[in-house]
Amino acid sequence: QNLYEGLGFLKREDLRKIHSSTLKILEETGVRVDEENALKILGDAGATVDSKLRIVKVPQSLIEELVKKARKCVRLCGRNPKYDLTLGDGKVHIMTSSTGIKVLDMDTGEVRQSTKKDVENSARLADALENFHIYSIMVDALDCPEEIMGLEEVDAMFNNTEKHIDTGALETDDTRDEIRMAAAVAGGFEELRKRPIIDFMQTPVSPLIQDRGNTEAILECAKREVPLIVLNMAQAGGTSPVTVAGVLSLTNAEVLSGMLIAYLANPNVPLIYGTSSIVLNMRSLSGPSLFGLVEGDLIAMGAGQLAKYYGFPSLVNASLDGWSELECKAVTAMLPSLAGADILYDGGLIEDAKTL
């Protein structure tokens, strides 16, 4: 159970200040949007658009409309109804980590490039594990042609788990085709809308960029009313400010602007507030980012609290990867749960979330 009421390190006044900072970022600095249709949608809604620089300055009124009117009750369904989830019902759900590129081979003991067979095997494993409720593509099918790799991965997932699946895409065509596959499994687009067995996780580029590929996917999800997670992946001290409050303000601006694009395209699209922000390793800029730090836990907690402040269901990074001690994992997972997160993300990979 998540225990948002009364738990969490940010007080109501702190949340209000971060919200105010977010509005200032969106109104004065703006967000770069690299997709023409999204620029038009935002401009028609009242945002100030610099077509040459692709900078959009978002008025407070649009964010207030998003928070007040956007659909917030999100149901995630499995192929088997016993795996259906309702976000916001007070329960915490666990999602696997995603997009690893290597596998520690159980037969040879060696680390190798991941394949479609590994997607199939990991989906089957997650299907059998009761502690995982949502399967995200744990590793990429790197043995498949790049042009159809996403479709091959969705095929592997649907054929090996009955649980809800999470994916992502970087172009209109890829998103459309993956949604078509989900509709074929669900029994048609209307059945998919009623019982969404797939969601898409789309990530802005920090700092403050809604890139073309992710934005195309956002618009396609909005068109079909497929659940959409807008997930920030900023690095504290790298692509975002180093302080927790600064990271949360930037994260909030990126997530809300992505959600706003989807909402303006179709107010009925189910939206999930997401963050997987981590801390830059300043001792070795070429080395891995730092998972499991208390600062990362505070960012995850704060993001969960912000989502609840607005009324959105949330997904946060729980840093469940790696060989770290079990008690550290337990605390890392517990803190965002206590702050009100609906989905804890990032379980099952090691080596900086690269290896299964």
C-alpha positions as a LaTeX table, in Angstrom:
\begin{tabular}{lrrr}
\hline
Residue & $x$ (\AA) & $y$ (\AA) & $z$ (\AA) \\
\hline
Gln1 & 0.00 & 0.00 & 0.00 \\
Asn2 & 1.21 & 3.54 & $-0.63$ \\
Leu3 & 0.74 & 5.93 & 2.27 \\
Tyr4 & 0.87 & 9.37 & 0.68 \\
Glu5 & $-1.22$ & 11.14 & 3.30 \\
Gly6 & 1.20 & 12.54 & 5.87 \\
Leu7 & 4.33 & 10.80 & 4.55 \\
Gly8 & 6.98 & 12.24 & 2.26 \\
Phe9 & 9.72 & 14.79 & 2.86 \\
Leu10 & 8.09 & 17.68 & 0.96 \\
Lys11 & 5.50 & 19.75 & 2.79 \\
Arg12 & 2.53 & 21.29 & 1.00 \\
Glu13 & 4.31 & 24.64 & 0.88 \\
Asp14 & 7.39 & 22.98 & $-0.68$ \\
Leu15 & 5.23 & 21.45 & $-3.40$ \\
Arg16 & 3.64 & 24.82 & $-4.07$ \\
Lys17 & 7.08 & 26.43 & $-4.45$ \\
Ile18 & 8.24 & 23.75 & $-6.89$ \\
His19 & 5.01 & 24.19 & $-8.84$ \\
Ser20 & 5.63 & 27.95 & $-8.96$ \\
Ser21 & 9.20 & 27.39 & $-10.20$ \\
Thr22 & 7.88 & 25.03 & $-12.86$ \\
Leu23 & 5.41 & 27.62 & $-14.12$ \\
Lys24 & 8.22 & 30.18 & $-14.32$ \\
Ile25 & 10.35 & 27.78 & $-16.38$ \\
Leu26 & 7.50 & 27.05 & $-18.78$ \\
Glu27 & 6.40 & 30.68 & $-19.14$ \\
Glu28 & 9.78 & 32.43 & $-19.30$ \\
Thr29 & 12.32 & 29.88 & $-20.60$ \\
Gly30 & 9.95 & 27.63 & $-22.49$ \\
Val31 & 10.36 & 24.18 & $-24.00$ \\
Arg32 & 11.79 & 23.26 & $-27.39$ \\
Val33 & 9.32 & 21.18 & $-29.41$ \\
Asp34 & 10.68 & 19.52 & $-32.55$ \\
Glu35 & 7.40 & 18.30 & $-34.05$ \\
Glu36 & 5.32 & 20.51 & $-36.35$ \\
Asn37 & 1.87 & 19.19 & $-35.40$ \\
Ala38 & 2.61 & 19.64 & $-31.70$ \\
Leu39 & 3.79 & 23.21 & $-32.31$ \\
Lys40 & 0.49 & 23.98 & $-34.05$ \\
Ile41 & $-1.57$ & 22.31 & $-31.32$ \\
Leu42 & 0.21 & 24.32 & $-28.62$ \\
Gly43 & $-0.01$ & 27.55 & $-30.57$ \\
Asp44 & $-3.72$ & 27.10 & $-31.26$ \\
Ala45 & $-4.28$ & 26.50 & $-27.54$ \\
Gly46 & $-2.70$ & 29.83 & $-26.59$ \\
Ala47 & 0.99 & 29.09 & $-26.08$ \\
Thr48 & 3.58 & 31.49 & $-27.51$ \\
Val49 & 5.45 & 29.70 & $-30.30$ \\
Asp50 & 8.73 & 30.79 & $-31.90$ \\
Ser51 & 8.53 & 28.80 & $-35.12$ \\
Lys52 & 12.15 & 29.47 & $-36.08$ \\
Leu53 & 13.69 & 28.35 & $-32.78$ \\
Arg54 & 10.85 & 25.90 & $-32.01$ \\
Ile55 & 10.58 & 27.34 & $-28.51$ \\
Val56 & 7.16 & 27.17 & $-26.87$ \\
Lys57 & 6.34 & 29.31 & $-23.84$ \\
Val58 & 3.41 & 27.82 & $-21.98$ \\
Pro59 & 1.01 & 30.07 & $-20.05$ \\
Gln60 & $-0.07$ & 29.13 & $-16.55$ \\
Ser61 & $-3.68$ & 28.78 & $-17.71$ \\
Leu62 & $-2.85$ & 25.77 & $-19.92$ \\
Ile63 & $-1.11$ & 23.93 & $-17.08$ \\
Glu64 & $-4.05$ & 24.68 & $-14.81$ \\
Glu65 & $-6.42$ & 23.26 & $-17.42$ \\
Leu66 & $-4.29$ & 20.13 & $-17.75$ \\
Val67 & $-4.24$ & 19.56 & $-14.00$ \\
Lys68 & $-7.94$ & 20.28 & $-13.59$ \\
Lys69 & $-9.42$ & 18.46 & $-16.58$ \\
Ala70 & $-7.01$ & 15.75 & $-17.76$ \\
Arg71 & $-8.10$ & 12.16 & $-17.32$ \\
Lys72 & $-6.41$ & 10.74 & $-14.24$ \\
Cys73 & $-8.08$ & 7.40 & $-13.61$ \\
Val74 & $-5.82$ & 4.96 & $-15.42$ \\
Arg75 & $-6.53$ & 1.27 & $-15.84$ \\
Leu76 & $-3.81$ & $-1.03$ & $-17.12$ \\
Cys77 & $-5.03$ & $-4.43$ & $-18.25$ \\
Gly78 & $-3.39$ & $-7.76$ & $-18.90$ \\
Arg79 & $-4.31$ & $-10.26$ & $-21.57$ \\
Asn80 & $-5.58$ & $-12.25$ & $-18.61$ \\
Pro81 & $-8.04$ & $-10.09$ & $-16.61$ \\
Lys82 & $-6.63$ & $-11.37$ & $-13.32$ \\
Tyr83 & $-3.62$ & $-9.13$ & $-13.99$ \\
Asp84 & $-5.67$ & $-5.94$ & $-14.47$ \\
Leu85 & $-4.46$ & $-2.94$ & $-12.44$ \\
Thr86 & $-6.07$ & 0.35 & $-11.46$ \\
Leu87 & $-3.60$ & 3.11 & $-10.70$ \\
Gly88 & $-4.57$ & 5.37 & $-7.85$ \\
Asp89 & $-6.29$ & 2.70 & $-5.78$ \\
Gly90 & $-3.68$ & 2.93 & $-3.02$ \\
Lys91 & $-1.63$ & $-0.05$ & $-4.13$ \\
Val92 & 1.97 & $-0.07$ & $-5.33$ \\
His93 & 2.81 & $-1.99$ & $-8.50$ \\
Ile94 & 6.24 & $-3.18$ & $-9.67$ \\
Met95 & 7.49 & $-2.89$ & $-13.26$ \\
Thr96 & 10.59 & $-4.52$ & $-14.66$ \\
Ser97 & 13.50 & $-2.44$ & $-15.84$ \\
Ser98 & 13.83 & $-1.87$ & $-19.59$ \\
Thr99 & 16.09 & $-1.52$ & $-22.64$ \\
Gly100 & 19.13 & $-3.41$ & $-21.44$ \\
Ile101 & 21.58 & $-4.34$ & $-24.18$ \\
Lys102 & 23.47 & $-7.30$ & $-22.68$ \\
Val103 & 22.74 & $-10.66$ & $-21.06$ \\
Leu104 & 24.74 & $-12.69$ & $-18.56$ \\
Asp105 & 24.36 & $-16.03$ & $-20.32$ \\
Met106 & 23.31 & $-18.78$ & $-17.90$ \\
Asp107 & 24.85 & $-21.50$ & $-20.05$ \\
Thr108 & 28.27 & $-19.99$ & $-20.75$ \\
Gly109 & 28.64 & $-17.56$ & $-17.85$ \\
Glu110 & 29.71 & $-14.88$ & $-20.32$ \\
Val111 & 28.16 & $-11.49$ & $-21.03$ \\
Arg112 & 26.84 & $-11.15$ & $-24.59$ \\
Gln113 & 24.58 & $-8.98$ & $-26.73$ \\
Ser114 & 20.85 & $-9.42$ & $-26.08$ \\
Thr115 & 18.54 & $-11.05$ & $-28.64$ \\
Lys116 & 14.84 & $-11.52$ & $-29.31$ \\
Lys117 & 15.05 & $-14.89$ & $-27.55$ \\
Asp118 & 16.16 & $-13.04$ & $-24.43$ \\
Val119 & 13.10 & $-10.79$ & $-24.68$ \\
Glu120 & 10.95 & $-13.92$ & $-24.85$ \\
Asn121 & 12.70 & $-15.55$ & $-21.91$ \\
Ser122 & 12.59 & $-12.46$ & $-19.70$ \\
Ala123 & 8.90 & $-11.93$ & $-20.48$ \\
Arg124 & 8.18 & $-15.53$ & $-19.54$ \\
Leu125 & 10.15 & $-15.12$ & $-16.31$ \\
Ala126 & 8.33 & $-11.92$ & $-15.33$ \\
Asp127 & 5.04 & $-13.62$ & $-16.12$ \\
Ala128 & 5.86 & $-16.31$ & $-13.54$ \\
Leu129 & 7.08 & $-13.94$ & $-10.81$ \\
Glu130 & 4.24 & $-12.72$ & $-8.61$ \\
Asn131 & 6.18 & $-9.66$ & $-7.42$ \\
Phe132 & 6.22 & $-8.16$ & $-10.94$ \\
His133 & 2.92 & $-6.70$ & $-12.14$ \\
Ile134 & 3.98 & $-5.01$ & $-15.42$ \\
Tyr135 & 6.51 & $-6.20$ & $-17.99$ \\
Ser136 & 8.64 & $-3.64$ & $-19.78$ \\
Ile137 & 11.09 & $-4.69$ & $-22.49$ \\
Met138 & 13.98 & $-5.75$ & $-20.26$ \\
Val139 & 16.50 & $-6.06$ & $-23.10$ \\
Asp140 & 16.56 & $-5.07$ & $-26.75$ \\
Ala141 & 16.26 & $-7.61$ & $-29.58$ \\
Leu142 & 19.57 & $-6.56$ & $-31.11$ \\
Asp143 & 19.67 & $-9.52$ & $-33.50$ \\
Cys144 & 16.67 & $-8.07$ & $-35.38$ \\
Pro145 & 16.86 & $-5.40$ & $-38.10$ \\
Glu146 & 16.69 & $-1.95$ & $-36.53$ \\
Glu147 & 13.72 & $-0.97$ & $-38.71$ \\
Ile148 & 11.48 & $-3.66$ & $-37.17$ \\
Met149 & 13.17 & $-4.27$ & $-33.82$ \\
Gly150 & 10.35 & $-2.64$ & $-31.86$ \\
Leu151 & 7.72 & $-4.77$ & $-33.59$ \\
Glu152 & 9.73 & $-7.94$ & $-32.94$ \\
Glu153 & 9.98 & $-7.02$ & $-29.26$ \\
Val154 & 6.24 & $-6.41$ & $-28.93$ \\
Asp155 & 5.64 & $-9.74$ & $-30.67$ \\
Ala156 & 7.93 & $-11.47$ & $-28.14$ \\
Met157 & 6.16 & $-9.82$ & $-25.21$ \\
Phe158 & 2.61 & $-10.62$ & $-26.25$ \\
Asn159 & 3.52 & $-14.24$ & $-26.92$ \\
Asn160 & 5.20 & $-14.79$ & $-23.55$ \\
Thr161 & 3.30 & $-12.91$ & $-20.85$ \\
Glu162 & $-0.34$ & $-12.38$ & $-19.96$ \\
Lys163 & 0.50 & $-9.34$ & $-17.83$ \\
His164 & 0.24 & $-5.72$ & $-18.90$ \\
Ile165 & 3.16 & $-4.67$ & $-21.10$ \\
Asp166 & 5.01 & $-1.39$ & $-21.37$ \\
Thr167 & 6.86 & $-0.32$ & $-24.48$ \\
Gly168 & 7.97 & 2.79 & $-26.33$ \\
Ala169 & 8.55 & 4.03 & $-29.86$ \\
Leu170 & 10.31 & 6.89 & $-31.59$ \\
Glu171 & 8.24 & 7.58 & $-34.71$ \\
Thr172 & 4.64 & 7.77 & $-35.85$ \\
Asp173 & 4.89 & 4.63 & $-37.99$ \\
Asp174 & 6.47 & 2.50 & $-35.26$ \\
Thr175 & 3.93 & 3.65 & $-32.68$ \\
Arg176 & 1.03 & 3.11 & $-35.06$ \\
Asp177 & 2.19 & $-0.40$ & $-35.96$ \\
Glu178 & 2.76 & $-1.42$ & $-32.33$ \\
Ile179 & $-0.70$ & $-0.13$ & $-31.40$ \\
Arg180 & $-2.15$ & $-2.10$ & $-34.32$ \\
Met181 & $-0.49$ & $-5.25$ & $-32.99$ \\
Ala182 & $-1.98$ & $-4.60$ & $-29.55$ \\
Ala183 & $-5.40$ & $-4.01$ & $-31.11$ \\
Ala184 & $-5.16$ & $-7.31$ & $-32.98$ \\
Val185 & $-4.43$ & $-9.09$ & $-29.69$ \\
Ala186 & $-7.17$ & $-7.21$ & $-27.82$ \\
Gly187 & $-9.85$ & $-7.79$ & $-30.48$ \\
Gly188 & $-9.92$ & $-4.38$ & $-32.15$ \\
Phe189 & $-9.21$ & $-0.74$ & $-31.41$ \\
Glu190 & $-12.39$ & $-0.27$ & $-29.39$ \\
Glu191 & $-11.57$ & $-3.26$ & $-27.19$ \\
Leu192 & $-8.04$ & $-1.91$ & $-26.76$ \\
Arg193 & $-9.46$ & 1.42 & $-25.64$ \\
Lys194 & $-11.72$ & $-0.31$ & $-23.13$ \\
Arg195 & $-9.05$ & $-2.71$ & $-21.88$ \\
Pro196 & $-5.60$ & $-1.25$ & $-22.66$ \\
Ile197 & $-3.17$ & $-4.17$ & $-22.58$ \\
Ile198 & $-0.24$ & $-1.95$ & $-23.57$ \\
Asp199 & 1.12 & 1.46 & $-22.59$ \\
Phe200 & 3.83 & 3.63 & $-24.09$ \\
Met201 & 6.63 & 5.27 & $-22.13$ \\
Gln202 & 7.96 & 8.38 & $-23.86$ \\
Thr203 & 10.88 & 10.45 & $-22.61$ \\
Pro204 & 11.65 & 14.15 & $-23.12$ \\
Val205 & 15.29 & 15.04 & $-23.72$ \\
Ser206 & 16.72 & 16.98 & $-20.80$ \\
Pro207 & 16.99 & 19.85 & $-20.52$ \\
Leu208 & 13.58 & 21.01 & $-21.79$ \\
Ile209 & 13.34 & 19.35 & $-25.20$ \\
Gln210 & 10.34 & 17.48 & $-26.58$ \\
Asp211 & 12.10 & 15.78 & $-29.50$ \\
Arg212 & 10.40 & 14.81 & $-32.75$ \\
Gly213 & 10.35 & 11.03 & $-32.32$ \\
Asn214 & 8.96 & 10.96 & $-28.80$ \\
Thr215 & 6.45 & 13.69 & $-29.60$ \\
Glu216 & 5.19 & 11.79 & $-32.65$ \\
Ala217 & 4.62 & 8.79 & $-30.39$ \\
Ile218 & 2.82 & 10.97 & $-27.83$ \\
Leu219 & 0.42 & 12.25 & $-30.50$ \\
Glu220 & $-0.27$ & 8.74 & $-31.82$ \\
Cys221 & $-1.02$ & 7.46 & $-28.30$ \\
Ala222 & $-3.35$ & 10.40 & $-27.75$ \\
Lys223 & $-5.16$ & 9.62 & $-31.01$ \\
Arg224 & $-5.87$ & 6.02 & $-29.94$ \\
Glu225 & $-6.31$ & 6.80 & $-26.21$ \\
Val226 & $-3.52$ & 4.39 & $-25.29$ \\
Pro227 & $-2.13$ & 4.98 & $-21.76$ \\
Leu228 & 0.91 & 7.23 & $-21.90$ \\
Ile229 & 3.76 & 7.58 & $-19.41$ \\
Val230 & 5.74 & 10.79 & $-19.86$ \\
Leu231 & 9.02 & 9.89 & $-18.17$ \\
Asn232 & 11.78 & 12.35 & $-17.34$ \\
Met233 & 15.32 & 10.90 & $-17.25$ \\
Ala234 & 17.37 & 13.91 & $-16.17$ \\
Gln235 & 20.80 & 13.52 & $-14.57$ \\
Ala236 & 21.22 & 15.66 & $-11.47$ \\
Gly237 & 24.36 & 17.74 & $-11.93$ \\
Gly238 & 24.51 & 16.95 & $-15.65$ \\
Thr239 & 21.41 & 17.67 & $-17.71$ \\
Ser240 & 19.58 & 19.26 & $-14.78$ \\
Pro241 & 20.41 & 21.29 & $-11.66$ \\
Val242 & 22.27 & 19.41 & $-8.94$ \\
Thr243 & 19.87 & 20.19 & $-6.08$ \\
Val244 & 16.81 & 18.06 & $-5.41$ \\
Ala245 & 14.49 & 21.07 & $-5.69$ \\
Gly246 & 16.12 & 22.08 & $-8.98$ \\
Val247 & 15.83 & 18.59 & $-10.45$ \\
Leu248 & 12.19 & 18.38 & $-9.43$ \\
Ser249 & 11.38 & 21.78 & $-10.97$ \\
Leu250 & 12.99 & 20.84 & $-14.29$ \\
Thr251 & 11.49 & 17.34 & $-14.20$ \\
Asn252 & 8.08 & 18.80 & $-13.55$ \\
Ala253 & 8.36 & 21.21 & $-16.48$ \\
Glu254 & 9.39 & 18.46 & $-18.90$ \\
Val255 & 6.76 & 15.97 & $-17.78$ \\
Leu256 & 3.90 & 18.46 & $-17.65$ \\
Ser257 & 4.74 & 19.90 & $-21.08$ \\
Gly258 & 4.76 & 16.40 & $-22.59$ \\
Met259 & 1.48 & 15.56 & $-20.90$ \\
Leu260 & 0.03 & 18.87 & $-22.10$ \\
Ile261 & 0.78 & 18.01 & $-25.74$ \\
Ala262 & $-1.06$ & 14.70 & $-25.34$ \\
Tyr263 & $-3.98$ & 16.30 & $-23.50$ \\
Leu264 & $-4.46$ & 19.06 & $-26.08$ \\
Ala265 & $-4.39$ & 16.46 & $-28.86$ \\
Asn266 & $-7.03$ & 14.35 & $-27.09$ \\
Pro267 & $-8.33$ & 15.17 & $-23.59$ \\
Asn268 & $-9.34$ & 11.52 & $-23.10$ \\
Val269 & $-5.83$ & 10.05 & $-23.27$ \\
Pro270 & $-4.89$ & 8.33 & $-19.97$ \\
Leu271 & $-1.79$ & 10.04 & $-18.54$ \\
Ile272 & 0.83 & 8.83 & $-16.07$ \\
Tyr273 & 3.42 & 11.12 & $-14.48$ \\
Gly274 & 6.87 & 9.52 & $-14.61$ \\
Thr275 & 10.43 & 10.11 & $-13.54$ \\
Ser276 & 13.59 & 8.04 & $-13.66$ \\
Ser277 & 16.05 & 10.79 & $-12.82$ \\
Ile278 & 19.44 & 9.74 & $-11.47$ \\
Val279 & 22.61 & 11.39 & $-10.18$ \\
Leu280 & 25.64 & 12.10 & $-12.37$ \\
Asn281 & 28.91 & 10.49 & $-11.27$ \\
Met282 & 31.04 & 13.62 & $-10.98$ \\
Arg283 & 34.20 & 11.70 & $-10.09$ \\
Ser284 & 34.14 & 9.89 & $-13.42$ \\
Leu285 & 32.08 & 11.58 & $-16.09$ \\
Ser286 & 32.78 & 8.69 & $-18.47$ \\
Gly287 & 31.67 & 6.15 & $-15.88$ \\
Pro288 & 28.19 & 4.93 & $-14.97$ \\
Ser289 & 25.60 & 7.20 & $-13.37$ \\
Leu290 & 24.90 & 6.62 & $-9.71$ \\
Phe291 & 21.92 & 4.46 & $-8.79$ \\
Gly292 & 20.58 & 3.93 & $-5.28$ \\
Leu293 & 21.87 & 7.19 & $-3.74$ \\
Val294 & 19.77 & 8.91 & $-1.11$ \\
Glu295 & 19.53 & 11.94 & $-3.44$ \\
Gly296 & 17.96 & 9.70 & $-6.07$ \\
Asp297 & 15.53 & 8.40 & $-3.47$ \\
Leu298 & 14.57 & 11.96 & $-2.56$ \\
Ile299 & 14.01 & 12.82 & $-6.23$ \\
Ala300 & 11.77 & 9.77 & $-6.62$ \\
Met301 & 9.86 & 10.61 & $-3.45$ \\
Gly302 & 9.43 & 14.22 & $-4.50$ \\
Ala303 & 8.20 & 13.23 & $-7.95$ \\
Gly304 & 5.66 & 10.89 & $-6.39$ \\
Gln305 & 4.46 & 13.69 & $-4.13$ \\
Leu306 & 4.22 & 16.13 & $-7.04$ \\
Ala307 & 2.13 & 13.66 & $-9.02$ \\
Lys308 & $-0.25$ & 13.28 & $-6.09$ \\
Tyr309 & $-0.28$ & 17.08 & $-5.66$ \\
Tyr310 & $-1.70$ & 17.29 & $-9.18$ \\
Gly311 & $-3.81$ & 14.15 & $-8.90$ \\
Phe312 & $-1.93$ & 12.12 & $-11.53$ \\
Pro313 & $-0.96$ & 8.46 & $-11.10$ \\
Ser314 & 2.80 & 8.10 & $-11.06$ \\
Leu315 & 5.72 & 5.89 & $-12.01$ \\
Val316 & 9.08 & 6.48 & $-10.35$ \\
Asn317 & 12.50 & 4.87 & $-10.51$ \\
Ala318 & 13.05 & 2.69 & $-7.44$ \\
Ser319 & 16.67 & 1.75 & $-8.30$ \\
Leu320 & 16.01 & $-1.95$ & $-7.86$ \\
Asp321 & 18.88 & $-2.92$ & $-10.17$ \\
Gly322 & 22.23 & $-4.34$ & $-9.25$ \\
Trp323 & 23.85 & $-6.51$ & $-6.62$ \\
Ser324 & 23.43 & $-4.01$ & $-3.77$ \\
Glu325 & 22.46 & $-5.27$ & $-0.36$ \\
Leu326 & 18.86 & $-6.35$ & 0.10 \\
Glu327 & 18.21 & $-3.91$ & 2.92 \\
Cys328 & 19.32 & $-1.03$ & 0.66 \\
Lys329 & 16.92 & $-2.20$ & $-2.04$ \\
Ala330 & 14.12 & $-2.47$ & 0.50 \\
Val331 & 14.61 & 1.10 & 1.71 \\
Thr332 & 14.99 & 2.42 & $-1.84$ \\
Ala333 & 11.69 & 0.82 & $-2.83$ \\
Met334 & 9.93 & 1.78 & 0.39 \\
Leu335 & 10.58 & 5.53 & 0.29 \\
Pro336 & 8.76 & 6.37 & $-2.98$ \\
Ser337 & 5.99 & 3.95 & $-1.98$ \\
Leu338 & 5.43 & 5.92 & 1.22 \\
Ala339 & 5.37 & 9.13 & $-0.82$ \\
Gly340 & 2.49 & 7.87 & $-2.96$ \\
Ala341 & 4.00 & 6.36 & $-6.11$ \\
Asp342 & 1.72 & 3.99 & $-8.00$ \\
Ile343 & 4.40 & 2.14 & $-10.02$ \\
Leu344 & 7.97 & 1.38 & $-8.97$ \\
Tyr345 & 10.15 & 1.00 & $-12.03$ \\
Asp346 & 13.55 & $-0.56$ & $-12.69$ \\
Gly347 & 13.74 & $-4.12$ & $-11.42$ \\
Gly348 & 15.78 & $-6.96$ & $-12.88$ \\
Leu349 & 18.90 & $-5.53$ & $-14.53$ \\
Ile350 & 22.48 & $-5.09$ & $-13.29$ \\
Glu351 & 25.56 & $-3.12$ & $-14.37$ \\
Asp352 & 24.01 & 0.34 & $-14.51$ \\
Ala353 & 20.75 & $-1.17$ & $-15.84$ \\
Lys354 & 22.45 & $-2.52$ & $-18.95$ \\
Thr355 & 22.63 & $-6.27$ & $-18.30$ \\
Leu356 & 20.02 & $-8.97$ & $-17.67$ \\
\hline
\end{tabular}
